[in-house]
mmCIF file of C-alpha atoms and ligand atoms in Angstrom:
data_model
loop_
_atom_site.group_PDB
_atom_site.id
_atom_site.type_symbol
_atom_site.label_atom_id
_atom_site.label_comp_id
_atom_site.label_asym_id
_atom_site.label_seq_id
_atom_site.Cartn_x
_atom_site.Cartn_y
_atom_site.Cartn_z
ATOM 1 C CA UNK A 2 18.433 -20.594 -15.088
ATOM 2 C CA UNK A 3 21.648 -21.087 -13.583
ATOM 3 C CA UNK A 4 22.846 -24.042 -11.428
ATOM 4 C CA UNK A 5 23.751 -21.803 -8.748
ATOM 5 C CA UNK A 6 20.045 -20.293 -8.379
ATOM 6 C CA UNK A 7 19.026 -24.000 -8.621
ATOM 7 C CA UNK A 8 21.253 -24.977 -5.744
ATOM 8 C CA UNK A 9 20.089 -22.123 -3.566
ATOM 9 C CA UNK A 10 16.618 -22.548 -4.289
ATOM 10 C CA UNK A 11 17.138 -26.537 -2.602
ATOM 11 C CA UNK A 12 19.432 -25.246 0.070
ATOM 12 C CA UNK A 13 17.031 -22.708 1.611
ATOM 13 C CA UNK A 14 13.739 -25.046 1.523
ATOM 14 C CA UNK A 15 15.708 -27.604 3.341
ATOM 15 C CA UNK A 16 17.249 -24.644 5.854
ATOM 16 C CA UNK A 17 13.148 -23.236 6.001
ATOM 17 C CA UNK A 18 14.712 -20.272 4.796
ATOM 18 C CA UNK A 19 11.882 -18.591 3.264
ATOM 19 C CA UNK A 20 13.984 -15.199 2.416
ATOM 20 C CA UNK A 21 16.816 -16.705 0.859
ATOM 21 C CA UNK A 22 14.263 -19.176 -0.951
ATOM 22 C CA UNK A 23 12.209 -16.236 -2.113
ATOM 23 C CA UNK A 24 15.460 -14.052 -2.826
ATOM 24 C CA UNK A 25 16.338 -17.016 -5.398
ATOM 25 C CA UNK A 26 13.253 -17.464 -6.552
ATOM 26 C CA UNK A 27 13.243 -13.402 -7.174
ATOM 27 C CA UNK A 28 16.460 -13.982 -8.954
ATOM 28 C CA UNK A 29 15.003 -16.270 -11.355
ATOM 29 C CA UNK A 30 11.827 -14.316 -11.998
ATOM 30 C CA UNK A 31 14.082 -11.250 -12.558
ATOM 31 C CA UNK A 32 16.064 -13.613 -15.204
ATOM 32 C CA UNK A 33 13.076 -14.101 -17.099
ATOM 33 C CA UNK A 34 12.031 -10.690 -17.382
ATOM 34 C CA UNK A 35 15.484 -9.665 -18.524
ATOM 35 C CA UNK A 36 14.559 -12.565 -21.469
ATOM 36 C CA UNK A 37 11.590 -10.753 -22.366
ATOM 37 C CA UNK A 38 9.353 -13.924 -20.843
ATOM 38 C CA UNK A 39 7.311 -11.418 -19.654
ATOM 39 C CA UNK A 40 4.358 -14.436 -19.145
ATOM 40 C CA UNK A 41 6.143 -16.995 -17.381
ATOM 41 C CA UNK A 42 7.860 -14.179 -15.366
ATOM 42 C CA UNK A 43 4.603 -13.008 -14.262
ATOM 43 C CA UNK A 44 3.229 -16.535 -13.452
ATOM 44 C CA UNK A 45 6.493 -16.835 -11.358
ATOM 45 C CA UNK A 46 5.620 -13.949 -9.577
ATOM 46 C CA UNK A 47 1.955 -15.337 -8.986
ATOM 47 C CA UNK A 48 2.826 -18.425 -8.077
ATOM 48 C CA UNK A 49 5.598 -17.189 -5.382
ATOM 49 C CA UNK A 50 3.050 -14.820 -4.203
ATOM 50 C CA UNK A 51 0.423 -18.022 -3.752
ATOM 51 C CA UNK A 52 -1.957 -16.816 -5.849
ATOM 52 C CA UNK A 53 -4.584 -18.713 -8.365
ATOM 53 C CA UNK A 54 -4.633 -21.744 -6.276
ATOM 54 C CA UNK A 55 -6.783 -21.634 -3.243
ATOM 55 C CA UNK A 56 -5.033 -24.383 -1.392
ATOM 56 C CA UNK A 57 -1.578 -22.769 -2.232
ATOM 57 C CA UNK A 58 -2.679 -19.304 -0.959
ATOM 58 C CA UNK A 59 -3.939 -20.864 2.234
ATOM 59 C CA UNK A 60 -0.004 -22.075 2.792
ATOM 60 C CA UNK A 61 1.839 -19.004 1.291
ATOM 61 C CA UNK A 62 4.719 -18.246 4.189
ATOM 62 C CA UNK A 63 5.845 -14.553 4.151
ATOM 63 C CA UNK A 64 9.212 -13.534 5.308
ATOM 64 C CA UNK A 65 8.987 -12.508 8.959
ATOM 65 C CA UNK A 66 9.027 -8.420 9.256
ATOM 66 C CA UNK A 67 11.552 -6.863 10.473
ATOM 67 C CA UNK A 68 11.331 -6.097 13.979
ATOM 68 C CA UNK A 69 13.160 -3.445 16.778
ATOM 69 C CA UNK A 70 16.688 -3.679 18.099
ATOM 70 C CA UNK A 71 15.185 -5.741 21.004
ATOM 71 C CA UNK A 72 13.116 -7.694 19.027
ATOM 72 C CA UNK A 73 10.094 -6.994 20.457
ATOM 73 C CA UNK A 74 7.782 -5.606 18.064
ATOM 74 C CA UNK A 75 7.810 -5.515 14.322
ATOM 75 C CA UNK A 76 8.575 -2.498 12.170
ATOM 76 C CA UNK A 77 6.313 -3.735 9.430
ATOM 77 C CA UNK A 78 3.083 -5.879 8.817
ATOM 78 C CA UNK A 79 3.998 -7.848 6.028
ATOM 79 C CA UNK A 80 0.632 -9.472 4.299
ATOM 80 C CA UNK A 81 -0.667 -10.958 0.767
ATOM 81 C CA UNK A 82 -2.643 -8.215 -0.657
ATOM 82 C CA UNK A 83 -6.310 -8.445 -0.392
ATOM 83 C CA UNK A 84 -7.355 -5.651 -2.983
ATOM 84 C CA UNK A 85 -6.983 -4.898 -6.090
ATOM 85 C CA UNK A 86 -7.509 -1.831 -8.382
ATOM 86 C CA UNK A 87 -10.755 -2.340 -9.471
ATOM 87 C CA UNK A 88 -12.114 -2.816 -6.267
ATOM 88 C CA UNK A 89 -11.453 1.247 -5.412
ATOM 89 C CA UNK A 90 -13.181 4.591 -6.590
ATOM 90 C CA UNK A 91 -9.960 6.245 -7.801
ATOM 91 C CA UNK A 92 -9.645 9.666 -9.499
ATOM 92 C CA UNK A 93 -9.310 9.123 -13.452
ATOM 93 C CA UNK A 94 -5.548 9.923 -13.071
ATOM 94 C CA UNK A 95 -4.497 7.625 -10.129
ATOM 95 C CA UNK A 96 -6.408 4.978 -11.800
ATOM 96 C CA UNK A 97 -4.122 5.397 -15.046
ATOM 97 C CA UNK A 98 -1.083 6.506 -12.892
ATOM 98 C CA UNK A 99 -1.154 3.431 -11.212
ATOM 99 C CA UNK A 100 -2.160 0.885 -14.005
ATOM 100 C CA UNK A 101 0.927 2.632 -15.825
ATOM 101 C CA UNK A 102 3.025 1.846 -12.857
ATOM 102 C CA UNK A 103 1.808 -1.667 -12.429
ATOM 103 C CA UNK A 104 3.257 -2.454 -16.259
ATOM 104 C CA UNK A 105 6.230 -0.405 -15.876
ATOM 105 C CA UNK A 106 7.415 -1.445 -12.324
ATOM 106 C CA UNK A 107 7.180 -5.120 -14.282
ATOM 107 C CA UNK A 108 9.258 -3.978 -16.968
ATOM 108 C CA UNK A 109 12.355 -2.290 -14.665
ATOM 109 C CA UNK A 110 15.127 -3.995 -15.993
ATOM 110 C CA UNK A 111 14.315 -2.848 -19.491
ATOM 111 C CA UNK A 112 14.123 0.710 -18.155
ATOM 112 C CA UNK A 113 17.464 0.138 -16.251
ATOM 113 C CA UNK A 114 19.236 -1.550 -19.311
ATOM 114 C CA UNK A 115 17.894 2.206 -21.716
ATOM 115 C CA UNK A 116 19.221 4.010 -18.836
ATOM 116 C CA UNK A 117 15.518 5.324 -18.221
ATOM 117 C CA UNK A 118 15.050 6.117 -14.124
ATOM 118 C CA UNK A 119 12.724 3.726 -12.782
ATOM 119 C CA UNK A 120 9.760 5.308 -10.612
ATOM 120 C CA UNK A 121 10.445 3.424 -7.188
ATOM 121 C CA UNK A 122 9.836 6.137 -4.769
ATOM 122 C CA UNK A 123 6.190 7.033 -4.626
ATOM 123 C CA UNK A 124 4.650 9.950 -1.889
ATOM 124 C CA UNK A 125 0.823 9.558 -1.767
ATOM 125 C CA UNK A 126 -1.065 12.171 -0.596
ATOM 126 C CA UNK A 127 -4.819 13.778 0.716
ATOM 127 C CA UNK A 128 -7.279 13.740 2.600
ATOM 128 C CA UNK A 129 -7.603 10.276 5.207
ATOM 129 C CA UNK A 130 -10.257 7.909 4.021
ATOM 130 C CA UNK A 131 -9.599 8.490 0.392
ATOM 131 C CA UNK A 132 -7.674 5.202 -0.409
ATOM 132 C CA UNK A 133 -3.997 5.744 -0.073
ATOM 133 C CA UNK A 134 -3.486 2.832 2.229
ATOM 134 C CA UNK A 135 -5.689 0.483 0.116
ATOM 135 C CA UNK A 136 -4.086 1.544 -3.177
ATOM 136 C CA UNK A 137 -0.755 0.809 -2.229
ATOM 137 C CA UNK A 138 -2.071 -2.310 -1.297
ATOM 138 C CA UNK A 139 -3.810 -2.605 -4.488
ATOM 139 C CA UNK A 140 -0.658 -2.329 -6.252
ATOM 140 C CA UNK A 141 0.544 -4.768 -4.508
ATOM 141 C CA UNK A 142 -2.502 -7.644 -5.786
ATOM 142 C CA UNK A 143 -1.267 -5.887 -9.366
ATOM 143 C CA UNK A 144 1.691 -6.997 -8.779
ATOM 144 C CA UNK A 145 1.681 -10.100 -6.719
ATOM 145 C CA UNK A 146 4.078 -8.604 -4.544
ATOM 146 C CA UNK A 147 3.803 -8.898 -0.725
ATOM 147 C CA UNK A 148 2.638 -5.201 0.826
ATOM 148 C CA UNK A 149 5.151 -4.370 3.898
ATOM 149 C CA UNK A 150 3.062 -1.850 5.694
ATOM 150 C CA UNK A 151 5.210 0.344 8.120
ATOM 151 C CA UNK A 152 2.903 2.728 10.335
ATOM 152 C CA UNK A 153 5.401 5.309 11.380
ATOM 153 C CA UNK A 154 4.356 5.055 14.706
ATOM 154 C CA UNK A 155 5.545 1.782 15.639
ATOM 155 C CA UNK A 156 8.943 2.812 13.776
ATOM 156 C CA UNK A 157 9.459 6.383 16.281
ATOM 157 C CA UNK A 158 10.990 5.214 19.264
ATOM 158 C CA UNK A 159 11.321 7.847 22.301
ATOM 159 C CA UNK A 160 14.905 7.141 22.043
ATOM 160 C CA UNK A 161 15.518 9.416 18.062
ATOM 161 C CA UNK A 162 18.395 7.146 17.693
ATOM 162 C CA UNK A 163 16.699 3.991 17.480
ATOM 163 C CA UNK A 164 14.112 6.212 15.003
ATOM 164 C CA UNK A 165 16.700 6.290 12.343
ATOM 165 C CA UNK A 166 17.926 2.562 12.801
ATOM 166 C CA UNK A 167 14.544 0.987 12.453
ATOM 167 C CA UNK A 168 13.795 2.683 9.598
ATOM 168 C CA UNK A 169 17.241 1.113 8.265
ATOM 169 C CA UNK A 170 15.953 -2.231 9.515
ATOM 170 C CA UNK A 171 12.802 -1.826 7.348
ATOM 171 C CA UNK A 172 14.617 -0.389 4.136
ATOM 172 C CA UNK A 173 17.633 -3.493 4.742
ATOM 173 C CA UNK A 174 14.315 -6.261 4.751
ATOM 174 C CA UNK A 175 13.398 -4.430 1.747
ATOM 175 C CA UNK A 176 16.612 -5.061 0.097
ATOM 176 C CA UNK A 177 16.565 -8.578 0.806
ATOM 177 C CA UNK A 178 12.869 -9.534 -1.745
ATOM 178 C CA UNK A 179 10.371 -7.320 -3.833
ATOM 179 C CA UNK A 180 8.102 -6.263 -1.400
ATOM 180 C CA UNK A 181 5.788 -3.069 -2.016
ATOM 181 C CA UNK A 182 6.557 -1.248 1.331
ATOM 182 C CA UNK A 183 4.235 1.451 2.614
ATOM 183 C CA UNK A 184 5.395 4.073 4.816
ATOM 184 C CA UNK A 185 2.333 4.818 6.326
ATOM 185 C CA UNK A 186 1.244 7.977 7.971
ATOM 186 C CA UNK A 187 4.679 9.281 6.876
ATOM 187 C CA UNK A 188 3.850 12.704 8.394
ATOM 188 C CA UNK A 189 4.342 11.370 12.052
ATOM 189 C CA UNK A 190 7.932 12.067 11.443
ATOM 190 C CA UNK A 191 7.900 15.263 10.142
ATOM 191 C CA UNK A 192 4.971 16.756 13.226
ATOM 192 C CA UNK A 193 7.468 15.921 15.476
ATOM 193 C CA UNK A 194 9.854 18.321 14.382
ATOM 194 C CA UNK A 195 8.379 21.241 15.662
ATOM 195 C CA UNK A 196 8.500 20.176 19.180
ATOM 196 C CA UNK A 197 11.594 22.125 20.201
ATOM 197 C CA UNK A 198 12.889 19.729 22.480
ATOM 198 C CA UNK A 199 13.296 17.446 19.998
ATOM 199 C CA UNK A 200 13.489 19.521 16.967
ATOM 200 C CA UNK A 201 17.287 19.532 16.206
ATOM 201 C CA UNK A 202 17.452 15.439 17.020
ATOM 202 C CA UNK A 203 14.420 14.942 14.577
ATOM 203 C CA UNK A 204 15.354 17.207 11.767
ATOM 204 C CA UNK A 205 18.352 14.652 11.618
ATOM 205 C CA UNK A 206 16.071 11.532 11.925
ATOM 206 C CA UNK A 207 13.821 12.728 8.448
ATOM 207 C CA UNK A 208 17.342 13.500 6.825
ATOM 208 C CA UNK A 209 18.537 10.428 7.377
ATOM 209 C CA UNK A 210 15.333 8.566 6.306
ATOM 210 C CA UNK A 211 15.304 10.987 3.072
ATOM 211 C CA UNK A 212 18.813 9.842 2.025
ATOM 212 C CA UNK A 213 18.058 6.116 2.988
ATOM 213 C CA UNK A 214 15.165 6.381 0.799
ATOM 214 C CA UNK A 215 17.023 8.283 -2.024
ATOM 215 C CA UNK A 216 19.841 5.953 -1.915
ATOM 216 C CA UNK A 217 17.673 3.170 -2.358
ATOM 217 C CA UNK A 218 18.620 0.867 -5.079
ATOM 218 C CA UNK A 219 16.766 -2.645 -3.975
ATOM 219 C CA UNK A 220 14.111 -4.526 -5.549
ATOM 220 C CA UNK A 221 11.039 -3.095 -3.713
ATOM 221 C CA UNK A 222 8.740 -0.478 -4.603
ATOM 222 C CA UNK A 223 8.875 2.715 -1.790
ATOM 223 C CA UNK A 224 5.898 4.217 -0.772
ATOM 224 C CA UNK A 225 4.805 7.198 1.470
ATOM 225 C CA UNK A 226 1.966 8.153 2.460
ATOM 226 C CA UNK A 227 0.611 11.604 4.185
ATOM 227 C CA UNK A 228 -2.287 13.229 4.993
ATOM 228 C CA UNK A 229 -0.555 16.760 5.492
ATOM 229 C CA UNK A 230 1.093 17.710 2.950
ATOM 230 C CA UNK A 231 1.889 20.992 4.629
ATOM 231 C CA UNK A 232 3.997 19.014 7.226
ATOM 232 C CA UNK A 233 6.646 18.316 5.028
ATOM 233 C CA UNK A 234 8.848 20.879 3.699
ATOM 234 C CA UNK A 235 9.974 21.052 -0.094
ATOM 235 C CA UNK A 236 12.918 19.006 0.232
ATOM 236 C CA UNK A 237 11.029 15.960 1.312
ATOM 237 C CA UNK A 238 9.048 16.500 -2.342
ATOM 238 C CA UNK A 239 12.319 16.339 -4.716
ATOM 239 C CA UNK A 240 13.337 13.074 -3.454
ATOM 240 C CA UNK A 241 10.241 11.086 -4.155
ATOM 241 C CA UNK A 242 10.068 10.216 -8.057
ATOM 242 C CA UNK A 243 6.017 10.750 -8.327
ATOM 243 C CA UNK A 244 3.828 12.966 -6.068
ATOM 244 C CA UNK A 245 0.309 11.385 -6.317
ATOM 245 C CA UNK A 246 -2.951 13.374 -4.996
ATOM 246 C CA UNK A 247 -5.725 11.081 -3.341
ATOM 247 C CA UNK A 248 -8.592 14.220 -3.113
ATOM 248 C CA UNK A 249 -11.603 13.494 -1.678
ATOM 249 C CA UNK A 250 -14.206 11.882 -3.997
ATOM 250 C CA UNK A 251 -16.571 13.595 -6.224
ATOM 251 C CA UNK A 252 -20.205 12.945 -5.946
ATOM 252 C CA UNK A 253 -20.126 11.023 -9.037
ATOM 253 C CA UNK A 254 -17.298 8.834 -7.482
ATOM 254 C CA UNK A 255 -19.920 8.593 -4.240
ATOM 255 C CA UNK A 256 -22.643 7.303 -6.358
ATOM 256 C CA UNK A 257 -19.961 4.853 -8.401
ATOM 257 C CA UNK A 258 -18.784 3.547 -4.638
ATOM 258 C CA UNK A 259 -22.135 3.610 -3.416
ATOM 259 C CA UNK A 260 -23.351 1.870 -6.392
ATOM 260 C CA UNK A 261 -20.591 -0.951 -6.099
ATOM 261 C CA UNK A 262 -20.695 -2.010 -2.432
ATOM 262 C CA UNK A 263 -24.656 -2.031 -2.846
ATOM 263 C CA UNK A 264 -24.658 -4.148 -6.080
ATOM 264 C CA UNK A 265 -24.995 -7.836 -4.476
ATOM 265 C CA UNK A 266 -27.085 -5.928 -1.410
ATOM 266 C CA UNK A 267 -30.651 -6.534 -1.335
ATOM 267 C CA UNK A 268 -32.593 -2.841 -0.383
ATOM 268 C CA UNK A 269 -36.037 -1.027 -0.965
ATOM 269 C CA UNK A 270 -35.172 0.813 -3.854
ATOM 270 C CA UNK A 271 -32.791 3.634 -2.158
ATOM 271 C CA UNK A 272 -32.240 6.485 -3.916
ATOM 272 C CA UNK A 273 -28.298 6.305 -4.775
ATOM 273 C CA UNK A 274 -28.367 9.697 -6.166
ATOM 274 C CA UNK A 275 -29.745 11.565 -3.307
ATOM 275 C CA UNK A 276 -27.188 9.672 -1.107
ATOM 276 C CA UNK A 277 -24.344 10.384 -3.085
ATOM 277 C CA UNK A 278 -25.336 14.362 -2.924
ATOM 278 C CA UNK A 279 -25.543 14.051 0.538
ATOM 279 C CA UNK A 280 -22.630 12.300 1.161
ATOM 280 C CA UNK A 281 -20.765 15.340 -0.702
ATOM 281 C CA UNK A 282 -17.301 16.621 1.014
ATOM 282 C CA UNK A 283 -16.905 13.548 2.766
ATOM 283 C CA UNK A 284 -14.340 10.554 1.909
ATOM 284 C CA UNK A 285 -14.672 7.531 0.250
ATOM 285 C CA UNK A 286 -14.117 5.885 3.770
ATOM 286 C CA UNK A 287 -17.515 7.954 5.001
ATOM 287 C CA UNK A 288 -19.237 6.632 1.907
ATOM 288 C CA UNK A 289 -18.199 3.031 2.591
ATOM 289 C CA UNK A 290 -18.981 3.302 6.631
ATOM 290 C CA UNK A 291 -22.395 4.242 5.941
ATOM 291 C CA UNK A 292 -23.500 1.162 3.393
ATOM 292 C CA UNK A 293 -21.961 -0.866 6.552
ATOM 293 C CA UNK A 294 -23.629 0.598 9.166
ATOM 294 C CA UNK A 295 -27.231 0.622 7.345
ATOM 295 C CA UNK A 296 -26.587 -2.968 6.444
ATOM 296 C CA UNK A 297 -26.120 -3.749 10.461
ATOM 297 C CA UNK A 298 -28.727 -1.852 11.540
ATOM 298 C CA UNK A 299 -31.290 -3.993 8.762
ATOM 299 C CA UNK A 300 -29.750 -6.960 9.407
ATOM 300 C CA UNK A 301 -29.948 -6.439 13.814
ATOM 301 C CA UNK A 302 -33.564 -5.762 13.485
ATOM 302 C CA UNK A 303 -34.228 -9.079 10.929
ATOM 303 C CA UNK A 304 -34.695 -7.022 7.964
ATOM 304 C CA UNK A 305 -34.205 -8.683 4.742
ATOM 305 C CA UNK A 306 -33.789 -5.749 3.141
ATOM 306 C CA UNK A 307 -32.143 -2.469 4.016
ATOM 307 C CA UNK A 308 -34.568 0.224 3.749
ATOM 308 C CA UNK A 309 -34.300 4.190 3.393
ATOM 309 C CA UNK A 310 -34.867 4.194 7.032
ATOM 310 C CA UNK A 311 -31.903 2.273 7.797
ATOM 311 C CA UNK A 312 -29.984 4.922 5.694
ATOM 312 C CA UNK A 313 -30.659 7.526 7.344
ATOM 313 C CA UNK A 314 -30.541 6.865 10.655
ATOM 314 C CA UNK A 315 -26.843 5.754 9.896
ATOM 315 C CA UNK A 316 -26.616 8.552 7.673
ATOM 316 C CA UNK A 317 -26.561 10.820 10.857
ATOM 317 C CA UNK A 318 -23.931 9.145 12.798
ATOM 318 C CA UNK A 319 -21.448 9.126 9.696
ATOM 319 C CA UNK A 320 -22.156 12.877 9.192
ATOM 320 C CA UNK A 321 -21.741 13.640 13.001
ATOM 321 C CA UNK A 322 -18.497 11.621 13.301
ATOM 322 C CA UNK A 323 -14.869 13.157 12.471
ATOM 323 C CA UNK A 324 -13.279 12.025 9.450
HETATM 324 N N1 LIG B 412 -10.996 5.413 -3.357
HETATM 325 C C1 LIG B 412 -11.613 4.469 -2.633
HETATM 326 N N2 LIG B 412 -12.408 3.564 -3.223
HETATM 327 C C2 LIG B 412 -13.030 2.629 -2.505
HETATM 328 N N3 LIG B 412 -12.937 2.503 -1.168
HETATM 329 C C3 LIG B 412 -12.159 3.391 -0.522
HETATM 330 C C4 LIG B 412 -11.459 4.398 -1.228
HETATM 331 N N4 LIG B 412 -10.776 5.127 -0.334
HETATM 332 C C5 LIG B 412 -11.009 4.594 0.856
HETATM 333 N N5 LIG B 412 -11.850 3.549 0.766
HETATM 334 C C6 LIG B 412 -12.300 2.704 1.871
HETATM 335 O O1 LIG B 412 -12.104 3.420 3.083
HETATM 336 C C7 LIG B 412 -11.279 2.716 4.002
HETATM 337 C C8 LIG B 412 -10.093 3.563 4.421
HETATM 338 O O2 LIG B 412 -9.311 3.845 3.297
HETATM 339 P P1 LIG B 412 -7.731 4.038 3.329
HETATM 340 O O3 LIG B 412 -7.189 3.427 2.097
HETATM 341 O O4 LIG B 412 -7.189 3.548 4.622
HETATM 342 O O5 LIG B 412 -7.607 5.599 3.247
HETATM 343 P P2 LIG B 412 -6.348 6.528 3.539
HETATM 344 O O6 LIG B 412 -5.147 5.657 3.601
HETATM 345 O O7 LIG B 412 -6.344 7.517 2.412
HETATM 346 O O8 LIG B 412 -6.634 7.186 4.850
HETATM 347 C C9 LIG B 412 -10.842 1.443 3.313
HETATM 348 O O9 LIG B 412 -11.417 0.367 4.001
HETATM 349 C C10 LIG B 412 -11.378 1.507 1.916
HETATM 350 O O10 LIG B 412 -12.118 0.350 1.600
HETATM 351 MG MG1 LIG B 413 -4.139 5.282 5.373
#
């Protein structure tokens, strides 16, 4: 470790400088890895992130997001991740997909030094309520990285100029630390192109945000996500390095879900499978409402135990709902 990262390391805790301390301390952790001290490296990462000690967590200090021109709102929720992988029903190939990039998103610099592209620029895509929010997020806890989620919406201002420069804000924090950042409902950019008042002035706002994103060459991971994949035109495809589907969940994943958020639940012996086939052609989101909603309803009316009855009467209202 050199004295330099050392010096800066002591310079930003005294200044309270939690980006340039964590910009150091990425500096370090990034040293390590290009040693092959793939361990320590990792407990680095852990430890900046605050996990494995409760009372550490409890302190952790993110980076403030990035906010608007005026300062008024932020661009960006930037949080410790609260999932992980295993917590999610996930389609046999997103579950290996992302446990593949999980070890090789650790392993970057080995990639960079064979001259092998790294996969940094992710598009997620299906149906809502089928876990591309949480996944991202789950990457995240994989990685110990902070998740910098960016709903689109708080990013489009009504004035398209200030569009493309808070989208540079969030993609210049980005640059500064490893941060997984989700660009969340990523669509909301592209719908408003058809509006033909604004259609010229947005067209430019996605280009821009395309090249931003393909000219990206800082230490974060980039991730979109859409639920409309017919919004966005081919050339919004090529410059993303993976295209992952999120389809809505089998009735075998229902059951598996079902299965899991029941497991520490007590209830009168409800029938999982008849749920699950029930459940069919809705998301994973539906699936995960509905184990909620019966547990209120037994646990408003002093139930110690959710029964069938409870299941179906919530059964109804997630069916009759949009999702
Ligand atoms: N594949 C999944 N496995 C487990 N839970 C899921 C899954 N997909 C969605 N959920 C649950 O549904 C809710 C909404 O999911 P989210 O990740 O926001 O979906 P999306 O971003 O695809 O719209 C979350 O609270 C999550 O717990
Ligand atoms: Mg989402």
């Amino acid at each position: 470790m050199a004295g330099r990262q050392l010096k800066e390391l002591f310079r930003a805790f005294h200044a309270r400088d939690e980006l340039a301390f964590r910009r150091a301390a990425q500096e370090i952790i990034e040293e390590e890895e290009g040693k092959h001290h793939y361990a320590l490296a990792r407990d680095l990462q852990r430890l900046l992130a605050g996990a494995g000690r409760a009372d550490v967590a409890a302190v952790t200090i993110l980076p403030d997001p990035p906010k608007d021109r005026e300062g008024d709102w932020p661009l960006a929720e930037v949080r410790e991740a609260q999932r992980t992988l295993e917590d999610l029903v996930l389609s046999n190939r997103v579950q290996v997909l992302f446990s593949e990039l999980a070890e090789e998103v650790r392993r970057w610099q080995e990639l960079d030094r064979a001259g092998i592209p790294r996969r940094q620029r992710l598009l997620l895509q299906g149906p809502p309520g089928c876990g591309k929010t949480s996944a991202a997020e789950a990457l995240a806890g994989e990685l110990g990285w902070p998740f910098a989620l960016v709903r689109l919406d708080s990013v489009v201002s009504s004035y398209l100029g200030e569009t493309a420069s808070n989208l540079r804000r969030v993609l210049d924090f980005a640059n500064e630390a490893r941060f997984v950042v989700l660009f969340d409902e990523f669509d909301a950019l592209g719908r408003s192109r058809d509006d033909s008042s604004e259609h010229g002035e947005m067209k430019r706002v996605v280009t821009a945000f395309l090249q931003m994103i393909d000219s990206y060459r800082g230490p974060s991971l980039l991730m979109a996500a859409t639920n409309h994949p017919g919004l966005l035109d081919t050339a919004l495809w090529r410059r993303f390095d993976e295209v992952i589907e999120f389809p809505l969940p089998t009735v075998h994943d229902l059951r598996r879900l079902l299965r899991v958020r029941l497991r520490s639940v007590p209830h009168d012996k409800i029938d999982i499978e008849d749920l699950a086939s029930r459940l069919r052609g809705l998301p994973h989101a539906a699936a995960e409402k509905l184990v909620w909603d019966a547990r209120r309803l037994a646990l408003l009316a002093g139930r110690p135990k959710v029964t069938t009855d409870d299941f179906s009467a919530a059964y109804d209202a997630v069916r009759a709902r949009p999702w």
